[in-house]
């Protein structure tokens, strides 16, 4: 064979075995690619199933970390995320359970309502106080579930004023007393607004506290003090009359006997003043608590001038100047007699605890919507430590001095109860050695 023929034969054989090689190579490549694709698709399927499991809340089982590098990294990230989610979820569940246990075991009732005033939640205590069923009440309008005017008013006021408010409501007890009377329960109410993270109002919470027992005890205490005072009044009057008669007799012993008679007379006057003040307090407390205060629209200057008239002689005796700076247009719905008694008590103290030839200023004005009556003296003032307890019964900064000046220790307590019976309050500012200002704040009407 010639060399050219040999060369062409060889060339032909070489071409067909190259094509086979290419084909085999392509087949291997396709096979490898197929295996890779199958692997990738399996990994993606596992990832998708795992993500679906996590999304449905099953965070226990982890995704198998295999397949190509990127997908294995993604599976690992998803597993880490699931682990963290599981931890957070268990913390949230634990906190919810703890909160639920506290909520459920509270003696106070807790009632939460949304913006439309539908009940969001209530604990067992609230359900028992309001005779409601916990599950069927959720979602109901609070006005339908609890038909009580005081509670409804408190909710309205909280929403209108956009602030927490305290109040009290009376509920008819489900049971009745042994005597067949329908008893009542007193529930103290405290509201608080519920806000979201951006400060928007999303509802409110009411805390209910059953104070029936406390109110009963208060009523027993008030009746007891009232009854005892009443019983004691008659013997005191008899002692005073007997002492006066004895003193007037021409042959009543010597100086010692007269001295003792004077002591008895002075002490019975003191006792009589205490009994009168206790009876006043019991009466004011009763009308205040039962809302029986007989009030009408009266100009405040009329009260101030009547009080000045009553105290003028006592002030003159110490050369203390009483003067008033009162806006004649200030009018309030008050019981004139009671409010005059309160202002008299304040002027009486201002005169008692001031040096002669000083001044006492009486004022009345409208301040932040309240009617404010003030009595300012230039007396000895009160140490700050005494101020928080000053309006308590029988609280005195200087017992001996108060007794010496004829005080009963009940004057300021009477002032406080009169202010409260009008829906108001009292306040005091004082600087030792400079003087004091006592104020009665009444709601304007
Ligand atoms: P009292 O009958 O003792 O005056 P009050 O209840 O009226 O009782 O007052 C309680 C105490 O408050 C007084 O004992 C006195 O210590 C103090 N106090 C009241 N008013 C004044 C005042 N204007 N200046 C200084 N201290 C006062």
Coordinates of C-alpha atoms and ligand atoms in Angstrom, one line a residue:
X1 CA 0.0 0.0 0.0
X2 CA 1.1 3.3 -0.9
X3 CA 1.9 5.7 1.7
X4 CA -0.9 8.1 0.8
X5 CA -3.6 5.4 0.9
X6 CA -2.3 4.2 4.3
X7 CA -2.5 7.6 5.6
X8 CA -6.1 8.2 4.4
X9 CA -7.2 4.8 5.9
X10 CA -5.6 5.7 9.2
X11 CA -7.2 9.1 9.1
X12 CA -10.7 7.6 8.5
X13 CA -10.3 5.2 11.4
X14 CA -9.1 8.1 13.7
X15 CA -12.2 10.3 12.9
X16 CA -14.8 7.6 13.8
X17 CA -13.0 6.7 17.1
X18 CA -12.8 10.5 18.0
X19 CA -16.5 10.9 17.5
X20 CA -17.2 7.9 19.7
X21 CA -14.9 9.4 22.3
X22 CA -16.8 12.7 22.1
X23 CA -20.1 10.9 22.4
X24 CA -18.9 8.9 25.4
X25 CA -17.6 12.1 27.0
X26 CA -20.9 13.9 26.4
X27 CA -22.8 10.9 27.8
X28 CA -20.7 10.9 31.0
X29 CA -21.1 14.7 31.3
X30 CA -24.9 14.4 30.9
X31 CA -24.9 11.6 33.5
X32 CA -22.9 13.7 36.0
X33 CA -25.1 16.7 35.3
X34 CA -28.2 14.6 35.9
X35 CA -26.9 13.3 39.2
X36 CA -26.1 16.8 40.2
X37 CA -29.5 18.1 39.2
X38 CA -31.2 15.2 41.0
X39 CA -29.1 16.0 44.1
X40 CA -29.9 19.8 43.9
X41 CA -33.6 19.1 43.3
X42 CA -33.6 16.7 46.3
X43 CA -31.9 19.3 48.5
X44 CA -34.3 22.0 47.4
X45 CA -37.3 19.7 48.1
X46 CA -35.9 19.0 51.6
X47 CA -35.4 22.7 52.1
X48 CA -38.9 23.5 51.0
X49 CA -40.4 20.8 53.2
X50 CA -38.3 22.0 56.2
X51 CA -39.4 25.6 55.6
X52 CA -43.0 24.5 55.4
X53 CA -42.6 22.6 58.7
X54 CA -41.1 25.6 60.4
X55 CA -43.9 27.9 59.0
X56 CA -46.5 25.5 60.4
X57 CA -45.0 25.8 63.9
X58 CA -43.2 22.5 64.1
X59 CA -39.7 23.6 65.1
X60 CA -38.5 20.4 66.6
X61 CA -37.2 18.5 63.5
X62 CA -34.2 20.0 61.7
X63 CA -33.5 20.0 57.9
X64 CA -30.7 17.5 56.9
X65 CA -27.6 19.5 56.0
X66 CA -26.4 18.0 52.6
X67 CA -26.2 18.8 48.9
X68 CA -24.2 21.5 47.2
X69 CA -22.3 23.9 49.5
X70 CA -24.7 26.9 49.1
X71 CA -27.8 24.8 49.8
X72 CA -26.2 23.1 52.8
X73 CA -25.4 26.6 54.2
X74 CA -29.0 27.7 53.6
X75 CA -30.2 24.6 55.4
X76 CA -27.9 25.3 58.3
X77 CA -29.2 28.9 58.5
X78 CA -32.8 27.7 58.5
X79 CA -32.0 25.3 61.3
X80 CA -30.4 28.0 63.4
X81 CA -33.4 30.3 62.8
X82 CA -35.7 27.5 63.8
X83 CA -33.7 26.9 67.0
X84 CA -33.9 30.6 67.9
X85 CA -37.6 30.8 67.1
X86 CA -38.2 27.7 69.3
X87 CA -36.3 29.4 72.2
X88 CA -38.3 32.7 71.9
X89 CA -41.5 30.9 71.5
X90 CA -40.9 28.9 74.7
X91 CA -40.0 32.1 76.6
X92 CA -43.2 33.8 75.3
X93 CA -45.3 30.7 76.3
X94 CA -43.7 30.6 79.7
X95 CA -44.3 34.3 80.2
X96 CA -47.9 34.0 79.0
X97 CA -48.5 31.1 81.4
X98 CA -47.0 33.0 84.3
X99 CA -49.1 36.0 83.5
X100 CA -52.2 33.9 83.2
X101 CA -51.5 32.3 86.6
X102 CA -51.0 35.7 88.2
X103 CA -54.1 37.1 86.4
X104 CA -56.2 34.1 87.4
X105 CA -55.2 34.0 91.1
X106 CA -55.6 37.7 91.7
X107 CA -58.1 38.8 94.3
X108 CA -58.7 42.0 92.3
X109 CA -60.8 41.7 89.2
X110 CA -59.2 42.7 86.0
X111 CA -61.3 43.6 82.9
X112 CA -59.8 44.7 79.6
X113 CA -61.9 46.3 76.9
X114 CA -61.0 47.3 73.3
X115 CA -61.6 50.6 71.5
X116 CA -65.2 49.7 70.6
X117 CA -65.7 48.9 74.3
X118 CA -66.0 45.1 73.7
X119 CA -64.6 42.8 76.4
X120 CA -61.1 41.6 75.5
X121 CA -60.4 39.6 78.6
X122 CA -61.5 39.2 82.2
X123 CA -60.1 37.2 85.1
X124 CA -61.9 34.9 87.4
X125 CA -62.3 37.5 90.2
X126 CA -63.8 40.1 87.8
X127 CA -66.2 37.4 86.5
X128 CA -67.3 36.5 90.0
X129 CA -67.8 40.1 91.1
X130 CA -69.8 41.0 88.0
X131 CA -71.6 37.6 87.9
X132 CA -70.3 36.9 84.3
X133 CA -69.2 33.8 82.5
X134 CA -65.6 34.2 81.4
X135 CA -65.7 32.5 78.0
X136 CA -69.1 33.6 76.7
X137 CA -68.5 37.3 77.8
X138 CA -65.3 37.7 75.7
X139 CA -66.2 39.9 72.6
X140 CA -69.4 41.2 74.1
X141 CA -70.0 44.9 74.6
X142 CA -69.1 45.9 78.2
X143 CA -72.3 48.0 78.4
X144 CA -74.4 44.9 77.5
X145 CA -72.5 42.5 79.8
X146 CA -72.4 44.9 82.8
X147 CA -75.4 47.0 83.2
X148 CA -74.1 49.4 85.8
X149 CA -74.3 53.2 85.5
X150 CA -71.2 54.0 87.6
X151 CA -69.0 51.6 85.7
X152 CA -70.2 52.9 82.4
X153 CA -69.7 56.5 83.5
X154 CA -66.1 55.7 84.6
X155 CA -65.3 54.2 81.2
X156 CA -66.8 57.2 79.4
X157 CA -64.8 59.7 81.7
X158 CA -61.6 57.7 81.2
X159 CA -62.0 57.9 77.4
X160 CA -63.1 61.6 77.4
X161 CA -60.3 62.8 79.8
X162 CA -57.8 60.3 78.3
X163 CA -56.5 59.6 81.8
X164 CA -56.8 57.0 84.6
X165 CA -59.8 57.6 86.9
X166 CA -60.8 56.0 90.2
X167 CA -64.4 55.4 91.3
X168 CA -66.7 53.1 93.1
X169 CA -69.8 51.2 92.2
X170 CA -72.5 49.5 94.1
X171 CA -73.8 46.1 93.0
X172 CA -76.8 44.3 94.2
X173 CA -75.5 41.1 95.8
X174 CA -76.7 37.9 94.2
X175 CA -77.6 36.4 97.7
X176 CA -79.7 38.2 100.3
X177 CA -79.2 38.6 104.0
X178 CA -80.7 36.3 106.6
X179 CA -83.4 38.9 107.2
X180 CA -84.4 38.7 103.6
X181 CA -83.0 42.1 102.7
X182 CA -81.1 42.4 99.4
X183 CA -77.5 43.2 100.4
X184 CA -75.2 45.4 98.3
X185 CA -71.5 45.1 97.4
X186 CA -69.2 48.1 97.1
X187 CA -66.6 47.7 94.3
X188 CA -63.7 50.2 94.0
X189 CA -62.8 50.8 90.4
X190 CA -59.5 52.0 88.9
X191 CA -59.2 52.5 85.1
X192 CA -56.0 52.7 83.0
X193 CA -55.7 53.3 79.3
X194 CA -54.2 50.6 77.0
X195 CA -51.8 52.0 74.3
X196 CA -49.9 50.3 71.6
X197 CA -46.1 50.8 70.9
X198 CA -46.8 54.0 68.9
X199 CA -48.9 55.5 71.8
X200 CA -52.3 55.0 70.2
X201 CA -55.2 54.2 72.4
X202 CA -56.3 50.6 71.9
X203 CA -58.6 50.2 74.8
X204 CA -58.6 50.3 78.6
X205 CA -58.2 48.1 81.7
X206 CA -60.4 48.2 84.8
X207 CA -59.2 46.9 88.1
X208 CA -62.0 46.0 90.5
X209 CA -61.5 45.7 94.2
X210 CA -64.3 44.5 96.5
X211 CA -64.4 46.9 99.5
X212 CA -67.8 45.8 100.9
X213 CA -66.2 44.6 104.1
X214 CA -64.2 47.8 104.5
X215 CA -67.3 50.0 103.9
X216 CA -69.3 47.9 106.4
X217 CA -66.6 48.4 109.0
X218 CA -66.4 52.1 108.3
X219 CA -70.2 52.3 108.7
X220 CA -70.0 50.4 112.0
X221 CA -67.2 52.6 113.3
X222 CA -69.1 55.8 112.2
X223 CA -72.3 54.6 113.9
X224 CA -70.4 53.6 117.0
X225 CA -68.6 57.0 117.3
X226 CA -71.9 58.8 116.6
X227 CA -73.8 56.7 119.2
X228 CA -71.1 57.0 121.9
X229 CA -70.8 60.7 121.4
X230 CA -74.5 61.1 121.6
X231 CA -74.7 59.1 124.8
X232 CA -71.8 61.0 126.4
X233 CA -73.3 64.4 125.6
X234 CA -76.0 64.2 128.2
X235 CA -73.8 63.3 131.2
X236 CA -71.3 66.0 130.2
X237 CA -74.1 68.6 130.2
X238 CA -75.3 67.3 133.6
X239 CA -71.7 67.6 135.0
X240 CA -71.4 71.1 133.6
X241 CA -74.7 72.2 135.1
X242 CA -73.8 70.7 138.5
X243 CA -70.4 72.4 138.5
X244 CA -71.9 75.8 137.7
X245 CA -74.5 75.4 140.4
X246 CA -71.9 74.3 142.9
X247 CA -69.7 77.3 142.0
X248 CA -72.6 79.7 142.5
X249 CA -73.4 78.4 146.0
X250 CA -72.1 80.8 148.7
X251 CA -70.6 78.2 151.0
X252 CA -68.7 76.1 148.4
X253 CA -65.4 75.4 150.3
X254 CA -62.4 77.6 150.0
X255 CA -60.0 78.5 147.2
X256 CA -59.0 74.8 146.6
X257 CA -62.6 73.8 146.0
X258 CA -63.1 76.7 143.6
X259 CA -59.9 75.8 141.8
X260 CA -61.1 72.2 141.4
X261 CA -64.5 73.3 140.2
X262 CA -62.8 75.4 137.6
X263 CA -60.7 72.5 136.4
X264 CA -63.8 70.3 136.2
X265 CA -65.6 73.1 134.3
X266 CA -62.7 73.6 131.8
X267 CA -62.3 69.8 131.2
X268 CA -66.1 69.3 130.7
X269 CA -66.0 72.2 128.1
X270 CA -63.2 70.4 126.3
X271 CA -65.0 67.1 126.4
X272 CA -68.2 68.8 125.2
X273 CA -66.2 70.4 122.2
X274 CA -64.7 67.0 121.3
X275 CA -68.1 65.4 121.4
X276 CA -69.6 68.1 119.2
X277 CA -66.8 67.8 116.7
X278 CA -67.2 64.0 116.6
X279 CA -70.9 64.3 116.1
X280 CA -70.3 66.8 113.3
X281 CA -67.8 64.4 111.7
X282 CA -70.2 61.5 111.9
X283 CA -73.0 63.6 110.3
X284 CA -70.7 64.9 107.5
X285 CA -69.4 61.5 106.7
X286 CA -72.9 60.0 106.5
X287 CA -74.2 62.7 104.1
X288 CA -71.0 62.6 102.1
X289 CA -71.0 58.8 101.7
X290 CA -74.7 58.5 101.0
X291 CA -74.6 61.4 98.6
X292 CA -77.3 63.2 100.6
X293 CA -75.6 66.6 100.7
X294 CA -78.2 69.3 100.3
X295 CA -76.4 71.7 97.9
X296 CA -77.4 74.7 95.9
X297 CA -75.7 77.4 93.8
X298 CA -74.2 79.9 96.2
X299 CA -71.6 82.7 95.7
X300 CA -68.5 81.8 97.6
X301 CA -68.0 85.4 98.9
X302 CA -71.2 84.9 100.9
X303 CA -69.6 81.9 102.7
X304 CA -66.4 83.8 103.3
X305 CA -68.1 86.9 104.7
X306 CA -70.3 84.7 107.0
X307 CA -67.1 82.9 108.2
X308 CA -65.3 86.2 108.8
X309 CA -68.3 87.5 110.8
X310 CA -68.2 84.4 113.1
X311 CA -64.4 84.6 113.7
X312 CA -64.1 88.4 113.9
X313 CA -64.4 88.6 117.7
X314 CA -61.6 86.0 118.2
X315 CA -59.4 87.7 115.7
X316 CA -60.0 91.1 117.3
X317 CA -59.0 89.7 120.7
X318 CA -55.5 89.0 119.3
X319 CA -55.5 92.2 117.1
X320 CA -55.3 89.9 114.0
X321 CA -56.6 91.6 110.8
X322 CA -58.9 89.4 108.7
X323 CA -59.3 90.5 105.1
X324 CA -60.7 88.9 102.0
X325 CA -59.8 89.1 98.3
X326 CA -62.6 87.2 96.6
X327 CA -64.0 87.3 93.1
X328 CA -67.7 87.9 93.6
X329 CA -68.6 86.0 90.4
X330 CA -67.3 82.7 91.8
X331 CA -70.3 80.5 92.4
X332 CA -70.4 76.8 93.3
X333 CA -73.0 74.2 94.2
X334 CA -72.5 73.8 97.9
X335 CA -74.1 73.3 101.2
X336 CA -73.6 76.8 102.6
X337 CA -73.8 75.8 106.3
X338 CA -71.2 73.0 106.0
X339 CA -68.8 75.0 103.8
X340 CA -69.0 78.0 106.2
X341 CA -68.1 75.6 109.1
X342 CA -65.1 74.5 107.1
X343 CA -63.9 78.0 106.4
X344 CA -64.5 79.0 110.1
X345 CA -62.3 76.1 111.2
X346 CA -59.5 77.3 108.9
X347 CA -59.8 80.9 110.1
X348 CA -60.0 79.7 113.7
X349 CA -56.7 77.8 113.3
X350 CA -55.0 80.7 111.4
X351 CA -55.9 83.0 114.4
X352 CA -55.0 80.3 117.0
X353 CA -51.5 79.5 115.5
X354 CA -50.5 83.1 114.6
X355 CA -48.9 85.9 116.8
X356 CA -51.0 89.0 117.6
X357 CA -51.0 91.9 115.1
X358 CA -50.5 89.7 112.0
X359 CA -52.9 89.3 109.1
X360 CA -55.0 86.5 107.7
X361 CA -56.0 86.6 104.0
X362 CA -59.0 84.8 102.6
X363 CA -59.3 84.2 98.9
X364 CA -61.5 82.6 96.3
X365 CA -60.8 82.0 92.6
X366 CA -61.3 79.6 89.8
X367 CA -58.1 77.7 89.2
X368 CA -57.7 75.0 86.5
X369 CA -61.5 74.5 86.5
X370 CA -61.7 74.2 90.3
X371 CA -63.2 76.7 92.8
X372 CA -60.4 77.3 95.3
X373 CA -61.0 78.9 98.7
X374 CA -57.8 79.8 100.5
X375 CA -56.9 80.9 104.0
X376 CA -53.3 82.3 104.3
X377 CA -51.8 83.3 107.7
X378 CA -48.4 84.7 108.8
X379 CA -48.3 82.2 111.7
X380 CA -45.7 79.8 113.0
X381 CA -46.1 77.4 110.0
X382 CA -45.8 73.6 110.0
X383 CA -42.7 71.4 109.5
X384 CA -42.9 69.5 106.2
X385 CA -42.9 66.1 108.0
X386 CA -46.3 66.8 109.6
X387 CA -48.1 67.8 106.4
X388 CA -49.0 64.3 105.0
X389 CA -50.9 63.5 108.3
X390 CA -52.3 66.9 109.2
X391 CA -55.9 66.2 108.1
X392 CA -56.1 62.9 110.2
X393 CA -58.4 62.8 113.3
X394 CA -56.6 64.0 116.5
X395 CA -53.3 64.6 114.6
X396 CA -51.6 67.6 116.2
X397 CA -48.1 68.9 115.6
X398 CA -47.9 70.1 119.2
X399 CA -50.4 68.3 121.4
X400 CA -49.8 70.4 124.5
X401 CA -50.1 73.7 122.7
X402 CA -53.2 72.6 120.8
X403 CA -54.9 71.6 124.1
X404 CA -53.8 74.8 125.8
X405 CA -55.4 76.8 122.9
X406 CA -58.6 74.8 123.3
X407 CA -58.1 72.6 120.1
X408 CA -59.8 69.2 119.8
X409 CA -57.6 67.9 117.0
X410 CA -60.6 67.4 114.8
X411 CA -60.9 70.8 113.1
X412 CA -58.9 69.9 109.9
X413 CA -60.5 66.5 109.7
X414 CA -63.9 68.1 109.6
X415 CA -62.6 70.5 106.8
X416 CA -61.4 67.5 104.8
X417 CA -64.7 65.6 105.1
X418 CA -66.7 68.7 104.2
X419 CA -64.6 69.2 101.0
X420 CA -64.9 65.5 100.1
X421 CA -68.7 65.5 100.7
X422 CA -68.7 68.2 98.0
X423 CA -66.6 66.0 95.7
X424 CA -63.6 68.2 96.4
X425 CA -60.3 68.0 98.3
X426 CA -58.0 69.9 100.6
X427 CA -54.4 71.0 100.3
X428 CA -51.8 72.9 102.4
X429 CA -48.6 74.8 101.8
X430 CA -46.6 75.8 104.8
X431 CA -43.2 77.3 105.6
X432 CA -42.1 77.1 109.3
X433 CA -41.7 80.6 110.7
X434 CA -43.4 82.2 107.7
X435 CA -46.9 81.0 107.6
X436 CA -49.4 78.5 106.0
X437 CA -52.0 78.5 103.2
X438 CA -54.8 76.0 103.5
X439 CA -57.0 75.4 100.5
X440 CA -60.4 73.9 99.8
X441 CA -60.7 72.8 96.1
X442 CA -64.3 72.2 94.9
X443 CA -65.3 71.0 91.5
X444 CA -66.8 73.9 89.4
X445 CA -70.3 73.3 88.2
Ligands
LIG1 P1 -56.7 71.6 116.6 O1 -58.0 71.6 117.2 O2 -55.6 71.0 117.4 O3 -56.3 72.9 116.0 P2 -56.9 70.8 113.9 O4 -57.3 69.5 113.3 O5 -57.6 72.0 113.5 O6 -56.8 70.6 115.4 O7 -55.4 71.0 113.5 C1 -54.4 70.0 113.6 C2 -53.1 70.5 113.9 O8 -52.6 71.2 112.7 C3 -53.0 71.6 115.0 O9 -52.9 70.9 116.2 C4 -51.8 72.4 114.6 O10 -50.7 71.7 115.1 C5 -51.8 72.3 113.1 N1 -52.3 73.5 112.4 C6 -53.6 73.6 111.9 N2 -53.7 74.8 111.4 C7 -52.5 75.5 111.5 C8 -52.0 76.8 111.1 N3 -52.8 77.6 110.4 N4 -50.8 77.1 111.4 C9 -50.0 76.2 112.1 N5 -50.4 75.0 112.5 C10 -51.6 74.6 112.2

